[in-house]
Tab-separated table of C-alpha atoms and ligand atoms in Angstrom:
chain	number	residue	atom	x	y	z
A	1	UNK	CA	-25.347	17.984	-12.028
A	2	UNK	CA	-22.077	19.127	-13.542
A	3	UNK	CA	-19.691	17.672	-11.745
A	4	UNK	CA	-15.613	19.093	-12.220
A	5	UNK	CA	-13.567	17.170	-14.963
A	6	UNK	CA	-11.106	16.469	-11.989
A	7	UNK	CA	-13.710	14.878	-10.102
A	8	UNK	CA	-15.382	13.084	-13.498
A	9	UNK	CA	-11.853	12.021	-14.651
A	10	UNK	CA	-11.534	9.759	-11.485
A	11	UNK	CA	-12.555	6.332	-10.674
A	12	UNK	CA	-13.395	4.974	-7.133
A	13	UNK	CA	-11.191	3.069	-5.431
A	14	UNK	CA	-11.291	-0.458	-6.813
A	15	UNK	CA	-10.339	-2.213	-3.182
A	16	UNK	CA	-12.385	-0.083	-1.034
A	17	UNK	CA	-15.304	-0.729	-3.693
A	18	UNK	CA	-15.345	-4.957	-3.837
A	19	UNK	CA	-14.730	-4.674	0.119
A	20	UNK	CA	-17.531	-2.928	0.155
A	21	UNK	CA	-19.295	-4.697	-2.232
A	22	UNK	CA	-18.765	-8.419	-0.248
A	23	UNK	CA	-19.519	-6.803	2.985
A	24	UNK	CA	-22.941	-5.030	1.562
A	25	UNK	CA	-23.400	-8.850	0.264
A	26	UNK	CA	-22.867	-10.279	3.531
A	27	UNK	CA	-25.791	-8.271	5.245
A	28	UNK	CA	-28.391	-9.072	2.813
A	29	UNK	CA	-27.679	-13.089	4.015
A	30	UNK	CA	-25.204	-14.388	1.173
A	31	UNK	CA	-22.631	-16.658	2.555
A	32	UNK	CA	-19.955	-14.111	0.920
A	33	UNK	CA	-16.250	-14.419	1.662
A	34	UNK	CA	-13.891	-11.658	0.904
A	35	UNK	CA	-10.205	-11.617	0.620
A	36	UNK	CA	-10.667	-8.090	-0.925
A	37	UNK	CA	-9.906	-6.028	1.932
A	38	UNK	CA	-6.131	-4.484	2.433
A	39	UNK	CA	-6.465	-4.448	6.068
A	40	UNK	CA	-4.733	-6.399	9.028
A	41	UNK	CA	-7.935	-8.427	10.882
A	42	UNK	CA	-6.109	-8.394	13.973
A	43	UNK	CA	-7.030	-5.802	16.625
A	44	UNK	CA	-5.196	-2.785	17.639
A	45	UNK	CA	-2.581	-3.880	20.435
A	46	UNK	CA	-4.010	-3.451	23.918
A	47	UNK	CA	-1.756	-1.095	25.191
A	48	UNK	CA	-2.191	1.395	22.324
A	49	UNK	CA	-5.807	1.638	22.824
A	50	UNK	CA	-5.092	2.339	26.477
A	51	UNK	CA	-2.827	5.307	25.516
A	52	UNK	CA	-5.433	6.716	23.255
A	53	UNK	CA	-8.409	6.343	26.636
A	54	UNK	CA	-5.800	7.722	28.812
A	55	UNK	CA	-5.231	10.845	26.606
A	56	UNK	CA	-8.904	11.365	26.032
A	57	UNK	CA	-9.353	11.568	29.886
A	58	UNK	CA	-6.844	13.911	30.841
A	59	UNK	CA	-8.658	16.000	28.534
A	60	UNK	CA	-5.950	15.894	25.487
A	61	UNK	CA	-9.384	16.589	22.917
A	62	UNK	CA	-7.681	19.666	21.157
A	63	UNK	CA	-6.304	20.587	17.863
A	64	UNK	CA	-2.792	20.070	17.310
A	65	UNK	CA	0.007	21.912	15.281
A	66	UNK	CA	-0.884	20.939	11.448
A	67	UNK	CA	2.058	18.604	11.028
A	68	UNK	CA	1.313	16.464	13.984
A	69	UNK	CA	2.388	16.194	17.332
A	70	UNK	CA	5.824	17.410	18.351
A	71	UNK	CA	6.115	14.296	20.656
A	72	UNK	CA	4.698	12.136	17.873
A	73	UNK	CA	7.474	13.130	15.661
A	74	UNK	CA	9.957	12.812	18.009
A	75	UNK	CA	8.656	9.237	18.164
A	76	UNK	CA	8.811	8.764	14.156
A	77	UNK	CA	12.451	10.377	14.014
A	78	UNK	CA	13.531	7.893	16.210
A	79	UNK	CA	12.251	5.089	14.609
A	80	UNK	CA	13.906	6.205	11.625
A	81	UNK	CA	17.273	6.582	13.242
A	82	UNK	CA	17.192	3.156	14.741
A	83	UNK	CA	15.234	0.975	12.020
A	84	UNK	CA	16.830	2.477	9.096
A	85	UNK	CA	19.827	4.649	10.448
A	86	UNK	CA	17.966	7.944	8.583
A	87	UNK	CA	18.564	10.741	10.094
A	88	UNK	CA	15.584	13.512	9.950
A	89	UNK	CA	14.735	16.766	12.277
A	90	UNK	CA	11.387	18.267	13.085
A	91	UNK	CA	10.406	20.314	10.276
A	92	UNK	CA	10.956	17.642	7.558
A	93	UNK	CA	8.320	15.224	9.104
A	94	UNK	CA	4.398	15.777	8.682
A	95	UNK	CA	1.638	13.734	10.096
A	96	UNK	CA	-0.928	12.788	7.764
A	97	UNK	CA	-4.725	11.097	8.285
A	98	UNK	CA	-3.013	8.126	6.841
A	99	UNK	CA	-0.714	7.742	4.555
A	100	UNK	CA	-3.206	7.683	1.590
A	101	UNK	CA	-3.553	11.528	2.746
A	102	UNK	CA	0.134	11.899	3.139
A	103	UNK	CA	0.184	11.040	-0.749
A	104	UNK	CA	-2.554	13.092	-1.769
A	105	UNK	CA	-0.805	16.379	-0.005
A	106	UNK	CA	2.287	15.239	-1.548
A	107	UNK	CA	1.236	15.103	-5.099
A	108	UNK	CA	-1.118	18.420	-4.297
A	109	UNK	CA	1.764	20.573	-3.528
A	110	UNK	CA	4.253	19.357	-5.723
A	111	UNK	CA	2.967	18.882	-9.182
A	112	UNK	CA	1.804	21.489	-11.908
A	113	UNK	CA	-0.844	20.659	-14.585
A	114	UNK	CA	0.409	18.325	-16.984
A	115	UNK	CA	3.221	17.487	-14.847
A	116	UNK	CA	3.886	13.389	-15.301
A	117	UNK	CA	4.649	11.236	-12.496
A	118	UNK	CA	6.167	7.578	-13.508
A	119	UNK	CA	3.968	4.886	-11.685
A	120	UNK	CA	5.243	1.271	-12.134
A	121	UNK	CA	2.561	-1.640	-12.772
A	122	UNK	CA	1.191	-3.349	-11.098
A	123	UNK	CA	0.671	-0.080	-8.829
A	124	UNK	CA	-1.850	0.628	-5.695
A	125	UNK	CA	-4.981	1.970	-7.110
A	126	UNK	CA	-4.752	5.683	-5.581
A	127	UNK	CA	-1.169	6.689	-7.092
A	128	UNK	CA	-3.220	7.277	-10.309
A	129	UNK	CA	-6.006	8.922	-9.320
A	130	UNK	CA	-4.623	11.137	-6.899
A	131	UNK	CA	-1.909	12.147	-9.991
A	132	UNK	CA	-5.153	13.222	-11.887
A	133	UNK	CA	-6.718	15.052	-8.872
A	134	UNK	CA	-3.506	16.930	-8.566
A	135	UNK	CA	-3.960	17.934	-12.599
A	136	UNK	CA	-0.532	15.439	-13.510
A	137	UNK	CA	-0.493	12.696	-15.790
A	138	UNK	CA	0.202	9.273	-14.147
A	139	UNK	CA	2.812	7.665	-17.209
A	140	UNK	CA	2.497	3.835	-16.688
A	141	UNK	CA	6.188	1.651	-16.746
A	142	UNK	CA	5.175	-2.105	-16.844
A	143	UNK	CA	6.537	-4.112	-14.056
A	144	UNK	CA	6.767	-7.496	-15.802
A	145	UNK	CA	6.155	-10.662	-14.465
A	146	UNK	CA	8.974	-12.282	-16.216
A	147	UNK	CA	11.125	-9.866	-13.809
A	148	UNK	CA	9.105	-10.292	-10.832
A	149	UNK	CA	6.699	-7.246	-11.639
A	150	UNK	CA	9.446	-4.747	-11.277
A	151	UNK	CA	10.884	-2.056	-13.509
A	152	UNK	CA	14.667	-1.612	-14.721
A	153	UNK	CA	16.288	1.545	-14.942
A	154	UNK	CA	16.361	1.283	-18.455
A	155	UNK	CA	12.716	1.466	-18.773
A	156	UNK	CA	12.874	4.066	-16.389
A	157	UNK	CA	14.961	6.344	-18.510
A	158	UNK	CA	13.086	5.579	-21.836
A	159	UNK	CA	9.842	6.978	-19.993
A	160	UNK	CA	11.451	10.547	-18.711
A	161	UNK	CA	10.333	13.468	-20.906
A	162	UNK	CA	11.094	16.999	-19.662
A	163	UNK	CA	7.513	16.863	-17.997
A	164	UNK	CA	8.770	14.058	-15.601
A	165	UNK	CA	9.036	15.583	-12.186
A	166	UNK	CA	8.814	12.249	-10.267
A	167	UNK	CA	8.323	8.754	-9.701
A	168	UNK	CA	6.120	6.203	-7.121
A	169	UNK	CA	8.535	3.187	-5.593
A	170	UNK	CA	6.517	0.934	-3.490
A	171	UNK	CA	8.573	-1.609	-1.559
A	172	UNK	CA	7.246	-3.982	-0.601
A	173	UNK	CA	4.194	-3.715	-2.756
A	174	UNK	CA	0.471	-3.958	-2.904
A	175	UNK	CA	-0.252	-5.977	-5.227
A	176	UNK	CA	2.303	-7.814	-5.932
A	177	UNK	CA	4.503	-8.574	-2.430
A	178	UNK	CA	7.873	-7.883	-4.178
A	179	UNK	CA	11.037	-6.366	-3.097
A	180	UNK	CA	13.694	-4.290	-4.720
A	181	UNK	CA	17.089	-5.225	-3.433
A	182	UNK	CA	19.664	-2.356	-2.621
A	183	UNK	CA	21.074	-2.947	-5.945
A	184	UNK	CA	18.314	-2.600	-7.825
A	185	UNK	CA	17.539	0.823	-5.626
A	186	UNK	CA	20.872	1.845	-6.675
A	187	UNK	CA	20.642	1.381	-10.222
A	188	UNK	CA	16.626	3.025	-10.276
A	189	UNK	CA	18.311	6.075	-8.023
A	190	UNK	CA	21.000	6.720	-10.496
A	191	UNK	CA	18.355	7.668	-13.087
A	192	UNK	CA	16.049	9.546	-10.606
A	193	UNK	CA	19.479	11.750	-9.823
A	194	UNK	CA	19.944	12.170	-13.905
A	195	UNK	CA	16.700	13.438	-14.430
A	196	UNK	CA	15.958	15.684	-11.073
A	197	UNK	CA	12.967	12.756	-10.080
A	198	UNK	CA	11.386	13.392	-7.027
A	199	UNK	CA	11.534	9.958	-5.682
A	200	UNK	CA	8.108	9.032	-3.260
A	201	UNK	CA	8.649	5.523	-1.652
A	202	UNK	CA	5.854	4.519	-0.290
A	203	UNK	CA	6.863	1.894	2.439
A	204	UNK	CA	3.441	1.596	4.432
A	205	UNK	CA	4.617	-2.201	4.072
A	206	UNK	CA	7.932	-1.761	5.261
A	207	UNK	CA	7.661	-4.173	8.342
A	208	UNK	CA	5.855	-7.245	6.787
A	209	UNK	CA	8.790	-9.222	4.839
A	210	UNK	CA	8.930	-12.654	4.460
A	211	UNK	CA	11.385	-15.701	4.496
A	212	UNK	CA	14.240	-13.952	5.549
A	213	UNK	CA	13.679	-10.987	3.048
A	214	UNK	CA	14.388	-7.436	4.125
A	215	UNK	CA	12.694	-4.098	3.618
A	216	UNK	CA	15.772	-2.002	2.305
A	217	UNK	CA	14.461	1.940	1.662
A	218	UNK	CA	15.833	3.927	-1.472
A	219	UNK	CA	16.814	6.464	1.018
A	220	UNK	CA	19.036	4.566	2.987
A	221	UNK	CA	21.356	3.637	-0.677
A	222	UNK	CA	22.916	7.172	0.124
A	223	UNK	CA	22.691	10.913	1.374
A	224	UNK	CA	22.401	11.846	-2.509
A	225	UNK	CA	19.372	9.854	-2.747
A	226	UNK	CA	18.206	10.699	0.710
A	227	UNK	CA	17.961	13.874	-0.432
A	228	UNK	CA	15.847	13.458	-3.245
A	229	UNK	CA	12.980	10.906	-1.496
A	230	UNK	CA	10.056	11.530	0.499
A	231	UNK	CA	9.280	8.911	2.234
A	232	UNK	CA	5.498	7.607	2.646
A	233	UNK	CA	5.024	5.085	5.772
A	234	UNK	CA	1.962	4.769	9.011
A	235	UNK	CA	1.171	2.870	11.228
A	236	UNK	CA	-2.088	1.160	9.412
A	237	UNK	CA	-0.301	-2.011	8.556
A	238	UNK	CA	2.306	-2.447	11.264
A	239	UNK	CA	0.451	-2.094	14.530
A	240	UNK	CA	-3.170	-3.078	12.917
A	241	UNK	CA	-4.237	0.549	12.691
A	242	UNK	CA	-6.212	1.452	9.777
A	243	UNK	CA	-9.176	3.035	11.316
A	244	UNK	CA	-7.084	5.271	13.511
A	245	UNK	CA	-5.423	6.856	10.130
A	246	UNK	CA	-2.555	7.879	11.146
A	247	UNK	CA	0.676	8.294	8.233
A	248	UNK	CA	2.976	10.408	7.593
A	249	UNK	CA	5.755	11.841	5.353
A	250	UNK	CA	9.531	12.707	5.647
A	251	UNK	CA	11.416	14.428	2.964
A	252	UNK	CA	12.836	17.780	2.329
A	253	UNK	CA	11.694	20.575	4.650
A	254	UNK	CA	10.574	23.258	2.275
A	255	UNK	CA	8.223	20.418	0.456
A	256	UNK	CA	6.708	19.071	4.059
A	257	UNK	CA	6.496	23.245	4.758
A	258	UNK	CA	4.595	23.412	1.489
A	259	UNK	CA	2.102	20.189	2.545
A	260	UNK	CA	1.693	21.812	6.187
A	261	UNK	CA	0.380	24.345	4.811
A	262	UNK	CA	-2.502	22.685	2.703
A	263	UNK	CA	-3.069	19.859	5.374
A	264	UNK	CA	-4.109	23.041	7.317
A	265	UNK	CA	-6.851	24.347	4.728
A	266	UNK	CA	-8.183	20.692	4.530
A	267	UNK	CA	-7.469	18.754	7.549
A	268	UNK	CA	-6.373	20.905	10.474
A	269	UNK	CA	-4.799	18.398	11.779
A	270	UNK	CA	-5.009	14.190	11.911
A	271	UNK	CA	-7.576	13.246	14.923
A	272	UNK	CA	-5.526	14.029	18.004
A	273	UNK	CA	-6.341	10.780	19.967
A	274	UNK	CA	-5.258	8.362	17.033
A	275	UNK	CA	-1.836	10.760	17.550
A	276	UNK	CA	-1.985	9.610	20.916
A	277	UNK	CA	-2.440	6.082	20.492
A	278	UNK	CA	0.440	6.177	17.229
A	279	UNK	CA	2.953	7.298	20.353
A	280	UNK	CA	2.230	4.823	22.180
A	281	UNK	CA	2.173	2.550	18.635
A	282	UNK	CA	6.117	3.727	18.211
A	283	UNK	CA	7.384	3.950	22.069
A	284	UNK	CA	5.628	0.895	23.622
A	285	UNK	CA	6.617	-2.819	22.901
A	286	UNK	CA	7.299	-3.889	19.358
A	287	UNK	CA	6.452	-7.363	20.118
A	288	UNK	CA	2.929	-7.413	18.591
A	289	UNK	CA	4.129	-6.075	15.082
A	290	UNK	CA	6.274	-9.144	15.166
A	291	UNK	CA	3.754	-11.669	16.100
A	292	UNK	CA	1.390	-10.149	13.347
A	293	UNK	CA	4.406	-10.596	10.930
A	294	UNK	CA	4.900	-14.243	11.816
A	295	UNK	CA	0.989	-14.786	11.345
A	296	UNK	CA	0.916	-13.647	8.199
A	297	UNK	CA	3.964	-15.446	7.397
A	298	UNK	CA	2.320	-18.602	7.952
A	299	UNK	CA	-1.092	-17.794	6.389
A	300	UNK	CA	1.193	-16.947	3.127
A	301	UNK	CA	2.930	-20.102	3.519
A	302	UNK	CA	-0.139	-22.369	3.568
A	303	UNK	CA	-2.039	-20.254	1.267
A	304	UNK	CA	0.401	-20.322	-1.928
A	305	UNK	CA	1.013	-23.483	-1.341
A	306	UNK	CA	-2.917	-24.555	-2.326
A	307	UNK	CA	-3.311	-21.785	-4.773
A	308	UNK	CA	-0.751	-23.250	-6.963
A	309	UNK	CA	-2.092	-26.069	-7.162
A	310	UNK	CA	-5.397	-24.847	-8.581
A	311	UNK	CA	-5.107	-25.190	-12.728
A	312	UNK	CA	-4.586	-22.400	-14.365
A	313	UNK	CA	-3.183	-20.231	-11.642
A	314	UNK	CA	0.199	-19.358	-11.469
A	315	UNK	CA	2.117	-17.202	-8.805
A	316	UNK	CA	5.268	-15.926	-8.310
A	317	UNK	CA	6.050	-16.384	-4.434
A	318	UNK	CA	5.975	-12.663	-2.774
A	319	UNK	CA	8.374	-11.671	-0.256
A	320	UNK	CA	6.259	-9.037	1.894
A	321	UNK	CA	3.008	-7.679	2.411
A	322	UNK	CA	-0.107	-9.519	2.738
A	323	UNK	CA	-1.172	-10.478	-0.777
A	324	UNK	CA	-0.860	-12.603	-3.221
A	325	UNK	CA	-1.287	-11.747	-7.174
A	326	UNK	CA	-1.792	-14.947	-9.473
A	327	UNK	CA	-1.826	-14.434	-13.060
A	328	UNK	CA	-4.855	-16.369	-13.973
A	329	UNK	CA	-5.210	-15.615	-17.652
A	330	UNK	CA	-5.405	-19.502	-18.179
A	331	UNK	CA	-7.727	-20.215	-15.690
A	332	UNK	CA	-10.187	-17.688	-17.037
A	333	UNK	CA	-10.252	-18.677	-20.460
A	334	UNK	CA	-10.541	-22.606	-19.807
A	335	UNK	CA	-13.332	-21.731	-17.568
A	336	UNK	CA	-15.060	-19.659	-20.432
A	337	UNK	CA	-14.173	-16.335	-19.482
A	338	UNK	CA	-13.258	-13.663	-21.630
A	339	UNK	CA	-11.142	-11.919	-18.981
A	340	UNK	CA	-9.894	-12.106	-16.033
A	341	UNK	CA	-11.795	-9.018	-14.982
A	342	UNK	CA	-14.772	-11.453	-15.871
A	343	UNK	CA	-13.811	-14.668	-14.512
A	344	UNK	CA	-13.274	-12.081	-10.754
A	345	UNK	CA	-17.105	-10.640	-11.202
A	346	UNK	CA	-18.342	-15.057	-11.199
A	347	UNK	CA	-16.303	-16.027	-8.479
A	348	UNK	CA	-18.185	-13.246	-6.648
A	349	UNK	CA	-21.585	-13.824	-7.860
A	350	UNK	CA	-21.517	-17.859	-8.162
A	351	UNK	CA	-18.856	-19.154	-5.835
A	352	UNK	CA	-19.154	-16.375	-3.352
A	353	UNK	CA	-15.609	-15.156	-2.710
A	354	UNK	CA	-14.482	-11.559	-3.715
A	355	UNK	CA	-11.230	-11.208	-4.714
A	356	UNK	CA	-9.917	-7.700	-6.554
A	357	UNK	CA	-9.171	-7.739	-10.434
A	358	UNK	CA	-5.958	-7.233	-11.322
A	359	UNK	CA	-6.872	-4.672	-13.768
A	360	UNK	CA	-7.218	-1.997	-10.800
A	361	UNK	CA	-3.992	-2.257	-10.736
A	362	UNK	CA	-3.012	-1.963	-13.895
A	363	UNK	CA	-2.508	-5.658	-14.597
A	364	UNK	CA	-5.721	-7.171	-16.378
A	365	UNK	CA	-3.884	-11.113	-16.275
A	366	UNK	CA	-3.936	-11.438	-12.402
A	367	UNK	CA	-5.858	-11.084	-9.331
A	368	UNK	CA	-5.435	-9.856	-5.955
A	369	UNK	CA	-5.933	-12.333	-2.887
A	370	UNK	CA	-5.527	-10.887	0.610
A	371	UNK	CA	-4.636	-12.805	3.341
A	372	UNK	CA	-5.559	-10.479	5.751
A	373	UNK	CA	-7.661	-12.670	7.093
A	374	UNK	CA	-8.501	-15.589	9.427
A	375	UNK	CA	-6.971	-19.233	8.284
A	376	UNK	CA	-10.228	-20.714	8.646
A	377	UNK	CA	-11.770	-18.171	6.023
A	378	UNK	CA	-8.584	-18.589	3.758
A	379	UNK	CA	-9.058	-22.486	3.622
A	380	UNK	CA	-12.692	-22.143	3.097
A	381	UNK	CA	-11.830	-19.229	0.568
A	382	UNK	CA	-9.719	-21.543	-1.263
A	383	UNK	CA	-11.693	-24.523	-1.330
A	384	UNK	CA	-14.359	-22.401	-3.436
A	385	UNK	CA	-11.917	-20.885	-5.871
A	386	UNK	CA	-11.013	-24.365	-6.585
A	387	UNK	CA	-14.330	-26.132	-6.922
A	388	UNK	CA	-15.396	-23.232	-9.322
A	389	UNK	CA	-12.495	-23.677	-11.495
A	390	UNK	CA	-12.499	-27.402	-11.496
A	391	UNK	CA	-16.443	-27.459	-12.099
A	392	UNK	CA	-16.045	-25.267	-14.856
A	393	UNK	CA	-13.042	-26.079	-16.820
A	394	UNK	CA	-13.112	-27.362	-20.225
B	401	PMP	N1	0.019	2.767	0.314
B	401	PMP	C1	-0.285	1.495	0.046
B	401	PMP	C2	0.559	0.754	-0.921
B	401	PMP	C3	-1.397	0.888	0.648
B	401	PMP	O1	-1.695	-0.376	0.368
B	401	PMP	C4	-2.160	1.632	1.553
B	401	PMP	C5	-3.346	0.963	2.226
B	401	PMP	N2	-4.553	1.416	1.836
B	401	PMP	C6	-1.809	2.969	1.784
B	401	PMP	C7	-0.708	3.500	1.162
B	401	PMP	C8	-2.594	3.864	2.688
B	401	PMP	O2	-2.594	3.474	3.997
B	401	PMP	P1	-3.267	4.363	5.131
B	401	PMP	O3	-3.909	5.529	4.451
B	401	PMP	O4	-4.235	3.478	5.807
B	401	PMP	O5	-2.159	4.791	6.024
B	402	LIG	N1	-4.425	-0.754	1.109
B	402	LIG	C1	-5.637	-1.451	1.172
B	402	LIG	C2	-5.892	-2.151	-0.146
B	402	LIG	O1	-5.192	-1.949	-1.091
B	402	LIG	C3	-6.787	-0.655	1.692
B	402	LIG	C4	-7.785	-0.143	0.704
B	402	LIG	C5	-7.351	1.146	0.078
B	402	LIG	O2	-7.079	2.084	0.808
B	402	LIG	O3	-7.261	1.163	-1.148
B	402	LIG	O4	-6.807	-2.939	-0.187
């Protein structure tokens, strides 16, 4: 079958695929752990589910406008206004089936062919693909570990070409857990305004920080900059709703005009319920984000602590999300593999515990641990990744 270049050009998602791939494990009887999967193991809060039942009874089954809801984005404008003082009406708001699909409208309506988009490494593994299936050219700026795997604005401007039209910010990010600081925002945004950069921040992580750390969006720096983000965020992460796949995008209204109007040749709209249940996500109690916060807080805490200790790992502390990315170059190559890449595929196949490479990401020297999961199957996870290493080093 000839399949299009688009869709040859394109690899599967590398988290999605080693999820898969530990889970498919798991049902043909190995004793497979996996701290592959980007996804909160707690449940959906009660009283959202109850929202979603109660909407489905009083017969609320229908399609909605394209761009979600209006009561829905009432409910996001609001939490704008009083998380982040941003101030956004109606028509520059769409609801997305996730964010992921918030992204892909974003980079179908705005790029051209050959039109580059600046993605800092380590990145998420769709920015690039979805570039490519949007005919752009994803150009790669190296977050470097030395500065905790973030860019300057100097490398910034040395990668603008006239084909730039915009650039992916991910605070805080997956992989790596870092932050930028408002300065740092600042100094990036000064750049974007130069060189007419679309900016997308992607902030899907915006509510799990860390140690006292805070989520601080490019958009808030000032109305300039405002002006020239879109802002990616959903409610996957913060209220435990991935399967529900509800995101969404605010930015200016003649680009969220554009994306209403592809979202509804593709999707129609996102599944009416899970808008239901994301109203009830944003207007009910906030409590349970926080107590998922403070869990994770405390699996990161115990987790880094042992993974550190493991020879040949090290790890910069991260400040949010709910992974951790350990360069383990060393602890490949004294345990006689030739790459990290390799040393991921035998922890899999002889200790049993899937973690994701780092090369996915665009960083073939670490690995991706998510702690998205129960303390008892971190400790166990950990105790593995150490024998293996220990067993094996020469
Ligand atoms: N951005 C980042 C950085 C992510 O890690 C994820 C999680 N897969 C998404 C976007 C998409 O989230 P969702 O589509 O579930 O809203
Ligand atoms: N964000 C999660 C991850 O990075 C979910 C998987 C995906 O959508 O890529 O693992």
């Amino acid at each position: 079958m000839q399949l299009s270049k688009r869709a040859s050009s394109i690899s599967p998602s590398t988290t999605l695929e080693i999820t898969a791939k530990a889970k498919a494990l798991r049902a043909a009887g190995h004793d497979v752990i996996g701290l592959g999967a980007g996804e909160p193991d707690f449940n959906t809060p009660k009283h959202i589910i109850e929202a979603a039942y109660h909407s489905l009874n009083e017969g609320l089954t229908k399609y909605t406008p394209s761009s979600g809801l209006p009561e829905l984005k009432e409910s996001i404008i609001e939490k704008f206004r009083n998380d982040q003082n941003l101030k956004y009406s109606s028509n520059e708001i769409i609801v997305c089936s996730g964010a992921k699909h918030a992204l892909y409208t974003l980079f179908q309506t705005y790029l051209n062919e050959k039109d580059e988009v600046i993605i800092p490494t380590p990145f998420w593994v769709s920015y690039p693909e979805q570039v490519k299936l949007a005919g752009g050219i994803p150009i790669y700026v190296e977050g470097k570990e030395e500065n905790s795997f973030k860019v300057t604005p100097e490398q910034i401007e040395a990668a603008v070409t006239e084909k730039t039209k915009a650039i992916v910010l991910n605070s805080p990010s997956n992989p790596t857990g870092m932050l930028y600081s408002k300065d740092e925002l600042a100094a990036i945004g000064q750049v974007c305004l130069k060189h007419n950069l679309l900016i997308v921040s992607d902030e899907i992580y915006e509510k799990l920080t860390y140690d006292g750390a805070k989520h601080i969006s490019i958009a808030e720096v000032s109305e300039e900059l405002k002006n020239q983000t879109v802002i990616i965020n959903g409610v996957s992460k913060s209220h435990s709703m991935t399967g529900w796949r509800i995101g969404y995008a605010a930015g200016n209204a003649q680009l969220i005009k554009a994306m209403t109007n592809h979202a509804s040749h593709s999707t129609s709209n996102p599944a009416t319920v899970s808008q239901y249940g994301a109203i009830a996500a944003y207007n009910g109690p906030q409590e349970p984000v926080e107590m998922m916060r403070q869990a994770f807080e405390e699996r990161l805490n115990n987790l880094y602590e042992r993974l550190i200790e493991i020879e040949g790992f090290t790890c910069i502390k991260p400040q949010g999300a709910f992974y951790l990315f350990p360069n383990a170059k060393e602890a490949a190559s004294r345990t006689g593999y030739s790459s990290v890449d390799e040393f991921t595929k035998a922890l899999l196949e002889e200790a049993n515990v899937a973690l994701v490479p780092g090369s996915g990401f665009g960083a073939p020297n670490n690995v991706r641990l998510s702690y998205a999961t129960s303390p008892e199957i971190l400790d166990e996870a950990i105790v593995r990744i150490a024998r293996f290493v220990r067993e094996r080093m020469k």
